[in-house]
Coordinates of C-alpha atoms in Angstrom, one line a residue:
Chain Q
M1 CA -60.8 -117.5 7.4
A2 CA -59.3 -118.0 3.9
E3 CA -55.5 -118.5 3.9
E4 CA -53.7 -116.1 1.6
L5 CA -51.1 -116.9 -1.3
T6 CA -49.4 -114.4 -3.5
I7 CA -48.4 -115.8 -7.0
G8 CA -46.2 -113.9 -9.3
F9 CA -46.9 -114.3 -13.0
L10 CA -46.0 -113.2 -16.5
P11 CA -48.9 -112.3 -18.9
L12 CA -48.7 -115.4 -20.9
V13 CA -51.6 -117.8 -21.8
D14 CA -50.0 -120.6 -19.8
G15 CA -50.3 -118.5 -16.7
C16 CA -54.0 -119.6 -16.9
L17 CA -54.4 -121.9 -14.1
P18 CA -53.8 -119.8 -11.0
I19 CA -55.7 -117.0 -12.9
L20 CA -58.8 -119.3 -13.5
A21 CA -58.5 -120.9 -10.0
R22 CA -59.2 -117.4 -8.7
E23 CA -61.7 -116.1 -11.3
H24 CA -64.0 -119.2 -11.0
G25 CA -63.8 -119.3 -7.3
F26 CA -62.1 -122.8 -7.1
A27 CA -59.3 -121.6 -4.9
E28 CA -61.9 -119.9 -2.7
D29 CA -63.9 -123.2 -2.4
E30 CA -60.6 -124.7 -1.0
G31 CA -60.3 -121.8 1.5
V32 CA -57.4 -120.1 -0.3
S33 CA -57.4 -116.3 -1.2
L34 CA -55.2 -115.7 -4.2
N35 CA -53.3 -112.4 -4.7
L36 CA -51.8 -112.4 -8.2
V37 CA -48.9 -110.2 -9.0
K38 CA -48.1 -109.4 -12.7
D39 CA -44.5 -108.7 -13.8
V40 CA -42.8 -108.2 -17.1
S41 CA -39.5 -110.2 -16.7
W42 CA -38.5 -113.5 -15.2
A43 CA -35.9 -111.9 -13.3
T44 CA -38.4 -109.8 -11.4
V45 CA -40.8 -112.7 -10.9
L46 CA -37.8 -114.7 -9.4
D47 CA -36.7 -111.7 -7.3
R48 CA -40.1 -111.2 -5.8
L49 CA -40.3 -115.0 -5.0
L50 CA -36.7 -114.9 -3.3
Y51 CA -37.3 -111.9 -1.3
G52 CA -40.6 -112.8 -0.2
H53 CA -43.0 -110.4 -2.2
S54 CA -44.6 -113.6 -3.4
D55 CA -45.2 -117.1 -2.0
A56 CA -45.2 -118.9 -5.4
A57 CA -44.5 -118.2 -9.0
H58 CA -45.5 -119.0 -12.5
M59 CA -42.1 -119.9 -14.0
V60 CA -40.1 -121.3 -16.8
A61 CA -39.3 -124.8 -15.7
P62 CA -35.4 -124.5 -16.2
L63 CA -35.2 -121.4 -14.1
A64 CA -36.4 -123.2 -11.1
I65 CA -33.4 -125.8 -11.6
A66 CA -30.9 -123.1 -12.5
T67 CA -31.9 -121.2 -9.2
T68 CA -31.5 -124.3 -7.1
L69 CA -28.1 -124.9 -8.5
G70 CA -27.0 -121.2 -8.2
R71 CA -26.8 -120.4 -11.8
G72 CA -26.7 -116.5 -12.1
R73 CA -27.7 -115.9 -8.5
P74 CA -26.7 -117.2 -5.2
A75 CA -28.2 -120.7 -4.9
Q76 CA -31.7 -121.1 -3.3
P77 CA -33.5 -124.3 -3.3
L78 CA -36.8 -124.1 -5.1
S79 CA -39.5 -126.7 -5.1
V80 CA -42.0 -127.4 -7.9
P81 CA -45.1 -129.4 -6.6
F82 CA -47.2 -128.9 -9.7
V83 CA -46.4 -128.4 -13.5
L84 CA -48.6 -125.5 -14.9
G85 CA -48.6 -127.1 -18.5
L86 CA -46.7 -128.8 -21.2
N87 CA -45.8 -127.1 -24.5
G88 CA -47.7 -124.3 -26.0
N89 CA -44.8 -122.5 -27.7
A90 CA -44.1 -122.3 -31.3
I91 CA -41.1 -121.4 -33.5
T92 CA -42.0 -118.4 -35.8
L93 CA -39.6 -117.4 -38.6
R94 CA -39.5 -114.2 -40.7
S95 CA -41.7 -114.8 -43.7
D96 CA -38.9 -114.7 -46.3
I97 CA -37.0 -117.5 -44.1
A98 CA -40.3 -119.4 -43.7
R99 CA -40.8 -119.5 -47.5
L100 CA -37.1 -120.7 -48.0
V101 CA -37.7 -123.7 -45.5
G102 CA -40.9 -124.6 -47.2
A103 CA -43.2 -124.4 -44.3
E104 CA -46.1 -122.5 -45.8
G105 CA -49.8 -123.0 -44.9
K106 CA -49.0 -126.0 -42.6
L107 CA -46.9 -127.0 -39.9
G108 CA -43.9 -128.7 -41.2
D109 CA -42.1 -131.9 -40.5
P110 CA -39.4 -130.9 -37.8
A111 CA -36.6 -132.9 -39.6
K112 CA -37.5 -131.6 -43.0
V113 CA -37.7 -128.0 -41.9
G114 CA -34.5 -128.5 -39.9
A115 CA -32.8 -129.8 -43.0
A116 CA -34.0 -126.9 -45.3
L117 CA -33.1 -124.4 -42.4
A118 CA -29.5 -125.9 -42.3
E119 CA -29.0 -124.7 -45.9
V120 CA -30.1 -121.2 -45.1
V121 CA -27.8 -121.3 -41.9
R122 CA -24.9 -122.1 -44.2
E123 CA -25.6 -119.5 -46.8
R124 CA -26.1 -116.9 -44.0
A125 CA -22.9 -117.9 -42.2
A126 CA -21.1 -117.9 -45.4
A127 CA -22.3 -114.5 -46.2
G128 CA -21.1 -113.3 -42.6
S129 CA -24.5 -112.7 -41.3
P130 CA -25.3 -115.8 -39.2
L131 CA -29.0 -116.5 -38.3
R132 CA -30.2 -115.2 -35.1
F133 CA -33.1 -116.5 -32.9
G134 CA -34.7 -114.9 -30.0
V135 CA -35.9 -116.8 -27.0
V136 CA -37.5 -115.7 -24.0
H137 CA -35.0 -116.5 -21.4
R138 CA -31.7 -118.4 -21.1
Y139 CA -33.2 -120.8 -18.6
S140 CA -36.5 -121.5 -20.4
S141 CA -37.9 -124.4 -22.2
H142 CA -38.2 -122.4 -25.2
N143 CA -34.3 -122.3 -25.3
Y144 CA -33.9 -125.9 -24.7
M145 CA -36.5 -127.0 -27.2
L146 CA -35.1 -124.7 -29.9
R147 CA -31.5 -126.0 -29.3
Y148 CA -32.7 -129.5 -29.0
W149 CA -34.2 -129.2 -32.5
L150 CA -31.4 -127.3 -34.1
A151 CA -28.7 -129.6 -32.8
A152 CA -30.5 -132.6 -33.9
C153 CA -30.8 -131.2 -37.3
G154 CA -27.0 -130.5 -37.6
I155 CA -27.2 -126.8 -36.7
M156 CA -25.0 -126.2 -33.8
P157 CA -26.5 -123.3 -31.6
D158 CA -23.8 -120.7 -30.7
R159 CA -21.4 -121.8 -33.5
D160 CA -23.8 -121.8 -36.6
V161 CA -26.6 -119.5 -35.3
E162 CA -26.9 -117.1 -32.5
I163 CA -29.5 -117.4 -29.7
T164 CA -30.3 -114.3 -27.8
T165 CA -32.8 -113.1 -25.2
V166 CA -35.9 -111.2 -26.5
P167 CA -38.8 -110.3 -23.9
P168 CA -42.0 -111.9 -25.3
P169 CA -43.9 -108.5 -26.0
F170 CA -41.0 -107.4 -28.2
C171 CA -40.7 -110.6 -30.2
A172 CA -42.8 -109.3 -33.0
D173 CA -40.8 -105.9 -33.1
A174 CA -37.5 -107.8 -33.2
L175 CA -38.7 -109.8 -36.0
E176 CA -39.8 -106.8 -38.0
A177 CA -36.7 -104.8 -37.2
G178 CA -34.5 -107.7 -38.4
E179 CA -32.8 -108.2 -35.0
V180 CA -33.8 -111.7 -35.1
D181 CA -34.7 -114.0 -37.9
G182 CA -36.8 -116.5 -35.7
I183 CA -38.2 -116.6 -32.3
C184 CA -39.2 -119.4 -29.9
V185 CA -42.0 -118.0 -27.7
G186 CA -45.4 -118.9 -26.0
E187 CA -48.7 -117.6 -27.0
P188 CA -50.0 -114.9 -27.8
W189 CA -46.8 -113.7 -29.1
N190 CA -46.3 -115.9 -32.1
S191 CA -49.9 -115.0 -33.3
V192 CA -49.1 -111.3 -32.7
A193 CA -46.2 -111.6 -35.1
V194 CA -48.3 -113.5 -37.5
E195 CA -51.1 -110.9 -37.2
R196 CA -48.6 -108.3 -37.9
G197 CA -47.4 -110.0 -41.0
V198 CA -43.8 -110.1 -39.8
G199 CA -43.6 -113.8 -39.4
Q200 CA -44.8 -117.3 -40.1
I201 CA -45.3 -120.1 -37.4
V202 CA -43.4 -123.0 -38.9
L203 CA -43.3 -125.4 -35.8
A204 CA -45.1 -126.0 -32.6
T205 CA -42.7 -127.0 -29.7
A206 CA -45.1 -130.0 -29.1
Q207 CA -43.7 -131.3 -32.5
V208 CA -40.1 -131.3 -31.1
W209 CA -41.0 -133.0 -27.8
R210 CA -44.8 -134.3 -27.8
R211 CA -44.9 -133.9 -24.0
G212 CA -42.4 -131.4 -23.1
V213 CA -42.4 -129.6 -19.7
E214 CA -43.1 -125.9 -19.8
K215 CA -44.1 -123.7 -17.0
V216 CA -44.1 -124.8 -13.4
L217 CA -45.4 -123.5 -10.0
A218 CA -42.3 -122.7 -8.1
L219 CA -41.8 -122.0 -4.4
R220 CA -39.0 -121.5 -2.0
E221 CA -38.4 -124.8 -0.4
P222 CA -38.8 -123.5 3.1
V223 CA -42.1 -121.6 2.1
L224 CA -43.5 -124.9 0.6
A225 CA -42.6 -126.6 4.1
E226 CA -44.2 -123.8 6.1
K227 CA -47.4 -123.6 3.9
R228 CA -47.8 -127.2 2.6
G229 CA -51.5 -127.3 3.5
T230 CA -52.5 -124.1 1.8
V231 CA -50.3 -125.2 -1.3
E232 CA -52.0 -128.6 -1.4
R233 CA -55.3 -126.8 -1.5
L234 CA -54.1 -124.7 -4.3
I235 CA -52.9 -127.7 -6.2
R236 CA -56.6 -129.0 -5.9
A237 CA -58.0 -125.8 -7.2
M238 CA -55.6 -125.6 -10.0
C239 CA -56.5 -129.1 -11.3
R240 CA -60.1 -128.0 -11.3
A241 CA -59.0 -125.0 -13.2
G242 CA -57.2 -127.3 -15.7
K243 CA -60.2 -129.4 -16.3
H244 CA -62.3 -126.1 -17.0
F245 CA -59.6 -124.7 -19.2
V246 CA -59.7 -127.7 -21.6
D247 CA -63.4 -128.0 -21.8
P248 CA -64.5 -126.4 -25.1
A249 CA -67.6 -125.1 -23.6
N250 CA -65.3 -122.8 -21.5
W251 CA -63.0 -121.6 -24.1
E252 CA -64.8 -118.3 -25.0
A253 CA -65.3 -117.2 -21.5
N254 CA -61.8 -118.2 -20.2
A255 CA -60.3 -116.4 -23.2
A256 CA -62.2 -113.2 -22.2
I257 CA -61.0 -113.5 -18.7
L258 CA -57.2 -114.1 -19.7
A259 CA -57.7 -111.2 -22.0
R260 CA -58.4 -108.6 -19.4
A261 CA -56.0 -105.7 -18.5
E262 CA -55.1 -107.1 -15.1
Y263 CA -54.0 -110.4 -16.7
L264 CA -52.7 -110.6 -20.2
D265 CA -54.0 -107.3 -21.5
G266 CA -54.4 -109.0 -24.9
D267 CA -56.6 -109.9 -27.7
P268 CA -59.1 -112.5 -26.6
V269 CA -59.4 -113.8 -30.2
L270 CA -55.7 -114.6 -30.2
I271 CA -55.9 -116.2 -26.8
R272 CA -58.8 -118.4 -27.8
R273 CA -56.9 -119.8 -30.6
A274 CA -54.0 -120.9 -28.5
I275 CA -56.5 -122.4 -25.9
S276 CA -58.4 -124.3 -28.5
D277 CA -55.3 -125.7 -30.5
Q278 CA -56.1 -123.5 -33.5
L279 CA -53.3 -121.7 -35.1
L280 CA -53.0 -119.0 -37.8
L281 CA -49.7 -119.8 -39.3
A282 CA -49.5 -117.0 -41.8
R283 CA -51.5 -113.8 -42.2
G284 CA -54.2 -114.3 -44.7
G285 CA -53.9 -118.1 -44.5
E286 CA -56.1 -120.7 -43.2
I287 CA -56.5 -121.6 -39.5
V288 CA -54.7 -125.0 -38.8
E289 CA -55.6 -127.2 -35.9
Y290 CA -52.7 -128.8 -34.1
P291 CA -54.2 -131.1 -31.2
D292 CA -52.5 -130.8 -28.0
F293 CA -50.6 -127.4 -28.9
M294 CA -51.1 -126.6 -25.1
F295 CA -51.5 -129.3 -22.6
Q296 CA -52.9 -128.4 -19.3
Y297 CA -54.8 -131.3 -17.8
R298 CA -55.1 -134.8 -19.5
E299 CA -52.8 -137.6 -18.6
A300 CA -51.9 -135.9 -15.3
A301 CA -50.3 -133.3 -17.3
N302 CA -49.6 -131.3 -14.0
F303 CA -47.7 -134.3 -12.4
P304 CA -44.1 -133.1 -11.6
W305 CA -42.2 -136.1 -13.2
V306 CA -38.8 -136.3 -11.7
S307 CA -37.3 -137.5 -15.1
Q308 CA -38.5 -134.2 -16.6
A309 CA -36.4 -132.2 -13.9
E310 CA -33.5 -134.5 -14.8
W311 CA -33.9 -134.0 -18.5
L312 CA -33.7 -130.2 -17.9
Y313 CA -30.5 -130.7 -15.9
T314 CA -29.1 -132.6 -18.8
Q315 CA -29.8 -129.6 -21.2
M316 CA -28.3 -127.2 -18.7
V317 CA -25.2 -129.0 -18.8
R318 CA -25.3 -129.2 -22.4
W319 CA -25.8 -125.6 -23.1
D320 CA -24.0 -123.9 -20.2
G321 CA -21.0 -126.1 -21.0
L322 CA -20.9 -127.6 -17.4
T323 CA -19.4 -130.9 -16.4
F324 CA -22.0 -133.5 -15.4
D325 CA -22.0 -133.7 -11.6
S326 CA -24.3 -136.4 -9.9
A327 CA -24.8 -134.4 -6.7
N328 CA -26.1 -131.6 -8.9
A329 CA -28.3 -133.9 -10.8
E330 CA -29.6 -135.1 -7.6
K331 CA -30.3 -131.5 -6.5
A332 CA -32.1 -130.8 -9.8
A333 CA -34.2 -133.9 -9.5
R334 CA -35.3 -133.1 -6.0
V335 CA -36.7 -129.7 -7.3
F336 CA -39.7 -131.6 -8.7
R337 CA -42.0 -132.8 -5.8
P338 CA -44.4 -135.6 -6.9
D339 CA -44.9 -136.5 -3.1
V340 CA -46.6 -133.1 -2.7
Y341 CA -48.8 -133.5 -5.8
R342 CA -49.7 -136.9 -4.7
S343 CA -50.7 -136.1 -1.0
A344 CA -52.8 -133.2 -2.5
L345 CA -54.7 -135.2 -4.8
I346 CA -55.1 -138.6 -3.0
G347 CA -58.7 -139.4 -2.4
T348 CA -59.8 -137.1 -5.2
G349 CA -61.0 -138.2 -8.7
E350 CA -57.6 -137.2 -10.3
P351 CA -55.5 -140.1 -11.5
L352 CA -52.0 -140.5 -9.9
P353 CA -49.4 -142.5 -11.7
G354 CA -47.7 -145.3 -10.0
A355 CA -44.1 -144.3 -10.8
S356 CA -42.6 -140.8 -10.3
S357 CA -40.1 -141.0 -13.1
K358 CA -40.4 -142.4 -16.6
V359 CA -38.5 -143.0 -19.7
E360 CA -39.1 -139.8 -21.6
G361 CA -39.8 -140.2 -25.3
S362 CA -40.4 -144.0 -25.1
L363 CA -44.1 -144.0 -26.1
R364 CA -45.2 -144.0 -29.7
Q365 CA -48.7 -145.1 -29.1
K366 CA -51.4 -145.2 -26.2
T367 CA -50.3 -147.0 -23.4
S368 CA -52.0 -147.8 -20.1
V369 CA -49.8 -147.2 -17.2
S370 CA -50.1 -148.5 -13.5
T371 CA -51.4 -146.1 -11.1
Q372 CA -51.7 -145.3 -7.5
Q373 CA -55.1 -144.1 -8.1
G374 CA -57.6 -144.0 -11.0
T375 CA -56.7 -145.0 -14.6
M376 CA -54.2 -143.6 -16.8
T377 CA -53.4 -143.8 -20.4
L378 CA -50.6 -141.8 -21.9
E379 CA -50.3 -141.2 -25.6
S380 CA -47.1 -140.6 -27.5
N381 CA -44.4 -138.6 -25.8
A382 CA -41.9 -139.0 -28.4
F383 CA -39.0 -136.6 -29.2
F384 CA -38.9 -135.9 -33.0
D385 CA -35.6 -137.4 -33.6
G386 CA -36.8 -140.6 -32.0
R387 CA -34.2 -140.4 -29.1
V388 CA -35.1 -141.5 -25.8
F389 CA -34.2 -140.2 -22.5
D390 CA -33.6 -142.8 -19.7
P391 CA -33.2 -141.0 -16.3
S392 CA -31.1 -143.8 -15.0
H393 CA -28.4 -143.1 -17.5
L394 CA -27.9 -139.3 -17.4
A395 CA -24.3 -139.0 -18.0
E396 CA -24.5 -141.5 -21.0
Y397 CA -27.4 -139.3 -22.4
I398 CA -25.3 -136.2 -22.3
A399 CA -22.4 -137.9 -23.9
Q400 CA -24.6 -139.2 -26.8
L401 CA -26.0 -135.8 -27.4
G402 CA -22.5 -134.6 -28.0
Chain D
M1 CA -16.9 -95.8 -10.2
R2 CA -19.0 -95.9 -13.3
I3 CA -22.7 -96.3 -12.6
A4 CA -25.4 -97.0 -15.3
I5 CA -28.9 -96.1 -14.4
V6 CA -31.2 -98.0 -16.8
D7 CA -34.8 -96.8 -16.6
E8 CA -37.3 -96.0 -19.2
S9 CA -38.7 -93.3 -17.0
A10 CA -36.5 -90.5 -17.6
A11 CA -37.9 -88.6 -14.6
R12 CA -37.1 -91.3 -12.3
A13 CA -33.7 -91.7 -13.8
S14 CA -32.9 -88.2 -13.2
V15 CA -34.1 -88.3 -9.5
I16 CA -31.8 -91.3 -8.9
Q17 CA -29.0 -89.6 -10.7
E18 CA -29.3 -86.4 -8.7
G19 CA -29.1 -88.5 -5.5
L20 CA -26.0 -90.4 -6.5
A21 CA -24.4 -87.1 -7.7
S22 CA -23.6 -86.3 -4.1
L23 CA -21.3 -89.4 -3.9
D24 CA -17.6 -88.9 -4.3
D25 CA -15.8 -90.3 -7.3
C26 CA -18.8 -91.3 -9.4
E27 CA -19.4 -91.2 -13.1
I28 CA -23.2 -91.6 -13.8
F29 CA -24.6 -92.6 -17.2
V30 CA -28.4 -92.7 -17.7
V31 CA -29.9 -95.1 -20.3
T32 CA -33.6 -94.7 -21.0
E33 CA -33.8 -96.3 -24.5
R34 CA -34.6 -99.9 -24.8
R35 CA -33.2 -100.3 -28.3
G36 CA -29.3 -101.0 -28.3
L37 CA -29.3 -101.2 -24.5
V38 CA -26.7 -104.1 -24.4
A39 CA -24.4 -102.4 -26.8
R40 CA -24.7 -99.1 -24.8
I41 CA -23.8 -100.9 -21.6
G42 CA -20.8 -102.5 -23.4
E43 CA -19.7 -98.9 -24.2
I44 CA -20.2 -97.6 -20.8
A45 CA -18.4 -100.5 -19.2
P46 CA -20.1 -99.8 -15.8
D47 CA -19.2 -101.2 -12.4
I48 CA -22.6 -100.9 -11.2
V49 CA -25.9 -101.1 -13.2
L50 CA -29.1 -100.0 -11.4
M51 CA -32.4 -101.1 -13.2
D52 CA -35.9 -100.8 -12.0
L53 CA -37.8 -104.0 -11.3
G54 CA -40.5 -103.1 -14.0
N55 CA -38.1 -102.9 -16.8
P56 CA -38.9 -105.7 -19.3
S57 CA -35.2 -105.8 -20.4
R58 CA -34.1 -107.3 -17.2
D59 CA -33.7 -110.9 -18.7
V60 CA -31.9 -109.4 -21.7
L61 CA -29.4 -107.8 -19.4
E62 CA -28.9 -110.8 -17.3
E63 CA -28.4 -112.9 -20.3
Y64 CA -25.8 -110.5 -21.5
F65 CA -23.9 -110.5 -18.1
A66 CA -24.0 -114.2 -18.1
V67 CA -22.6 -114.9 -21.5
S68 CA -20.7 -111.7 -22.6
R69 CA -17.0 -111.7 -22.7
A70 CA -17.1 -108.1 -23.8
L71 CA -16.8 -106.8 -20.1
A72 CA -13.4 -107.2 -18.6
R73 CA -14.9 -108.2 -15.2
P74 CA -17.8 -110.5 -14.5
I75 CA -21.0 -108.7 -13.4
A76 CA -23.3 -110.5 -11.0
M77 CA -26.6 -109.8 -9.4
F78 CA -25.9 -107.8 -6.3
V79 CA -22.8 -108.1 -4.2
D80 CA -22.7 -111.2 -2.4
E81 CA -25.0 -113.4 -0.1
S82 CA -23.7 -111.7 3.0
D83 CA -25.5 -108.4 2.3
D84 CA -28.9 -109.8 2.1
E85 CA -30.6 -106.8 4.0
T86 CA -29.4 -104.3 1.3
I87 CA -30.8 -106.4 -1.5
A88 CA -34.1 -107.1 0.3
A89 CA -34.5 -103.3 0.8
S90 CA -33.6 -102.6 -2.8
I91 CA -36.2 -105.2 -4.1
D92 CA -38.9 -103.7 -1.8
A93 CA -37.9 -100.2 -3.3
G94 CA -38.2 -101.6 -6.9
V95 CA -34.6 -101.5 -7.9
S96 CA -32.3 -104.2 -8.9
A97 CA -28.6 -103.8 -9.0
Y98 CA -25.7 -105.7 -10.9
V99 CA -22.2 -105.2 -9.5
V100 CA -18.9 -105.9 -11.0
D101 CA -17.1 -108.6 -9.2
G102 CA -14.7 -107.6 -6.5
L103 CA -16.0 -104.2 -5.7
A104 CA -15.7 -103.0 -2.0
A105 CA -18.8 -104.0 -0.2
N106 CA -19.2 -100.8 1.8
R107 CA -19.1 -98.7 -1.1
I108 CA -21.8 -100.6 -2.7
K109 CA -23.9 -100.7 0.5
S110 CA -23.6 -96.8 0.6
L111 CA -24.4 -96.4 -2.9
M112 CA -27.5 -98.7 -2.7
D113 CA -28.7 -96.9 0.4
V114 CA -28.9 -93.8 -1.6
A115 CA -30.5 -95.4 -4.7
V116 CA -33.2 -97.1 -2.4
R117 CA -33.8 -93.8 -0.7
R118 CA -34.3 -92.1 -4.1
F119 CA -36.5 -94.9 -5.5
N120 CA -38.7 -94.6 -2.5
A121 CA -38.8 -90.8 -2.7
F122 CA -39.8 -90.9 -6.3
A123 CA -42.6 -93.4 -5.5
R124 CA -43.9 -91.0 -3.0
L125 CA -43.6 -88.2 -5.2
Q126 CA -45.6 -90.2 -7.9
S127 CA -48.4 -91.1 -5.5
D128 CA -48.5 -87.6 -4.3
L129 CA -48.8 -86.3 -7.9
D130 CA -51.3 -89.0 -8.7
E131 CA -53.3 -87.8 -5.6
A132 CA -53.2 -84.2 -6.7
R133 CA -54.2 -85.0 -10.3
G134 CA -57.1 -86.9 -8.9
R135 CA -58.1 -83.9 -6.7
L136 CA -57.8 -81.6 -9.5
A137 CA -60.0 -84.1 -11.7
D138 CA -62.7 -84.2 -9.0
R139 CA -62.8 -80.4 -8.6
E140 CA -63.3 -80.0 -12.4
A141 CA -66.0 -82.5 -12.2
I142 CA -67.8 -80.9 -9.2
D143 CA -67.7 -77.5 -10.9
K144 CA -69.1 -78.9 -14.1
A145 CA -72.0 -80.8 -12.2
K146 CA -72.6 -77.5 -10.3
R147 CA -73.1 -75.5 -13.6
I148 CA -75.4 -78.1 -14.9
L149 CA -77.7 -78.0 -11.8
M150 CA -77.7 -74.3 -11.9
D151 CA -78.5 -74.1 -15.6
S152 CA -81.2 -77.0 -15.7
R153 CA -82.9 -76.1 -12.3
G154 CA -82.1 -72.5 -12.0
L155 CA -80.4 -73.1 -8.6
P156 CA -78.1 -70.5 -7.1
E157 CA -74.4 -71.9 -6.8
P158 CA -74.6 -72.6 -3.1
K159 CA -77.8 -74.4 -3.4
A160 CA -76.5 -76.5 -6.2
Y161 CA -73.4 -77.6 -4.3
A162 CA -75.5 -78.2 -1.2
E163 CA -77.9 -80.6 -3.1
M164 CA -74.9 -82.5 -4.3
R165 CA -73.3 -82.7 -0.8
K166 CA -76.7 -84.0 0.6
A167 CA -76.9 -86.6 -2.2
A168 CA -73.4 -87.7 -1.5
M169 CA -74.2 -88.1 2.3
D170 CA -77.5 -89.8 1.7
Q171 CA -76.0 -92.4 -0.7
G172 CA -72.7 -92.8 1.2
K173 CA -70.6 -91.7 -1.8
K174 CA -67.9 -89.1 -2.5
I175 CA -69.2 -85.8 -3.8
A176 CA -67.1 -86.2 -6.9
E177 CA -68.9 -89.6 -7.6
I178 CA -72.4 -87.8 -7.5
A179 CA -70.9 -85.2 -9.8
D180 CA -69.7 -87.8 -12.3
A181 CA -73.2 -89.4 -12.1
I182 CA -74.8 -85.9 -12.9
I183 CA -72.4 -85.2 -15.7
T184 CA -73.1 -88.8 -17.3
A185 CA -76.8 -88.4 -16.9
H186 CA -76.7 -85.0 -18.6
K187 CA -74.8 -86.4 -21.5
L188 CA -77.3 -89.2 -22.0
M189 CA -80.1 -86.6 -21.8
G190 CA -78.5 -84.9 -24.7
G191 CA -76.9 -82.2 -23.0
K192 CA -73.4 -81.0 -23.7

């Protein structure tokens, strides 16, 4: 008798692993029957998780931390035993502004695009109509990546530019209507804006932080304890799904599955582009290949590094105007559960890193790292400004960021 | 008490509104437009906002509640942690509620009870309606298939119907499915 798990998700390309684990029978092979529930807002995905409509959820990583710390709702501890992927988002500007920042036909250099954008920001602020950006959620990696990039380029969010919430399906509309000048969103929504000729992709978030944590699989802490065995089987099934997802031989078929009405209800051509690191930056232009635009499998991409949870906490302190609190930092760190990931995959062919935390942004080149199992080589994980995040000095890092 | 009902379904919003109208001392505002939602909520300055769970603007509204200083009093998701049962019932019914801080808990509870009942009633209405629509479509298909059999095989009406019923029983299908198959086959054979 298969054990059932209900997983909530939003129709985005990076909801792929649970969907493919079900569609290819990987979950079934592990004795898990997956029931997937689609919603249209993160608030509803979260409510279903908190009130037991779902056992687990596809979730923007910062929201799992925010929920644990009681930001916006009464605190409820969530656990993340598996990262659904790294990066996969892009920054799309209205075409007239994209031209001004000189990012046409190629992905720009983040520092140069930022410097050019700072000029536009100053002009618009002086004219009394500051630039506005849309992000998918206050507690999203999109918001934190966009803010990190802007701030490092001397553009202060909330002072020099406005950042507001726009649901992904309405991003292209908002650009077209002039409600926002730029968006930071996942696929296929940048490509939808490009196809409609209302914006141009100028940066991938992978250029801001080469290995930035994106969506996670989140559960309520007591649910994880109660269903631990089933969740571990799900983790094995999703690892298999990740391996399948990144194999070029499967791109076409997987894009077709994800495009179906019950999942993304979208265009398989656009979905296939995102899966295969191919981006059309501007309508009528050439397709540009940007390696590791999405990152779902290699280098134990799904491993919940405690340092990534801690980085998210530092950004929450920074942008919510909180005071650093070491007890909260510990609570945030405990949300990510490498112990569960390890026990799910021990004895399989998947590599397991030796450490559970790392200095983020410290690698500039391929580096072999010690492992608990298998071999692992990590490639560059740099932040575009060269800054390094050492999780043993959280307060200092926040202070340095200013 | 000022209540804003935010729902892209005008039909459901009016069902909720009707239910809440029975409560004393309530002023009700219905917002069905997605555009300008946040500005509209600012104007209404509600004590309570009810919004269906399937509304894509929930994240937008929550962001507004979190950062806006336009509202005199902070609005939070639901009341407090003590009233978990009411919240669970509302989530089950498919409605979320945002409540101004400091509103009396018993008033909110009675209001939420009404809202939940109306949401559930609307869901029932909807499924009854879907079922009725389905039945109507079935009957139309059966009539059409019957006419095809009568015309093409010169059968009298009761006989045509009996043949379809027999086929349905033999194949373990619904008579409407057999009717659909006849209509499809007829179209493929060049019929109208």
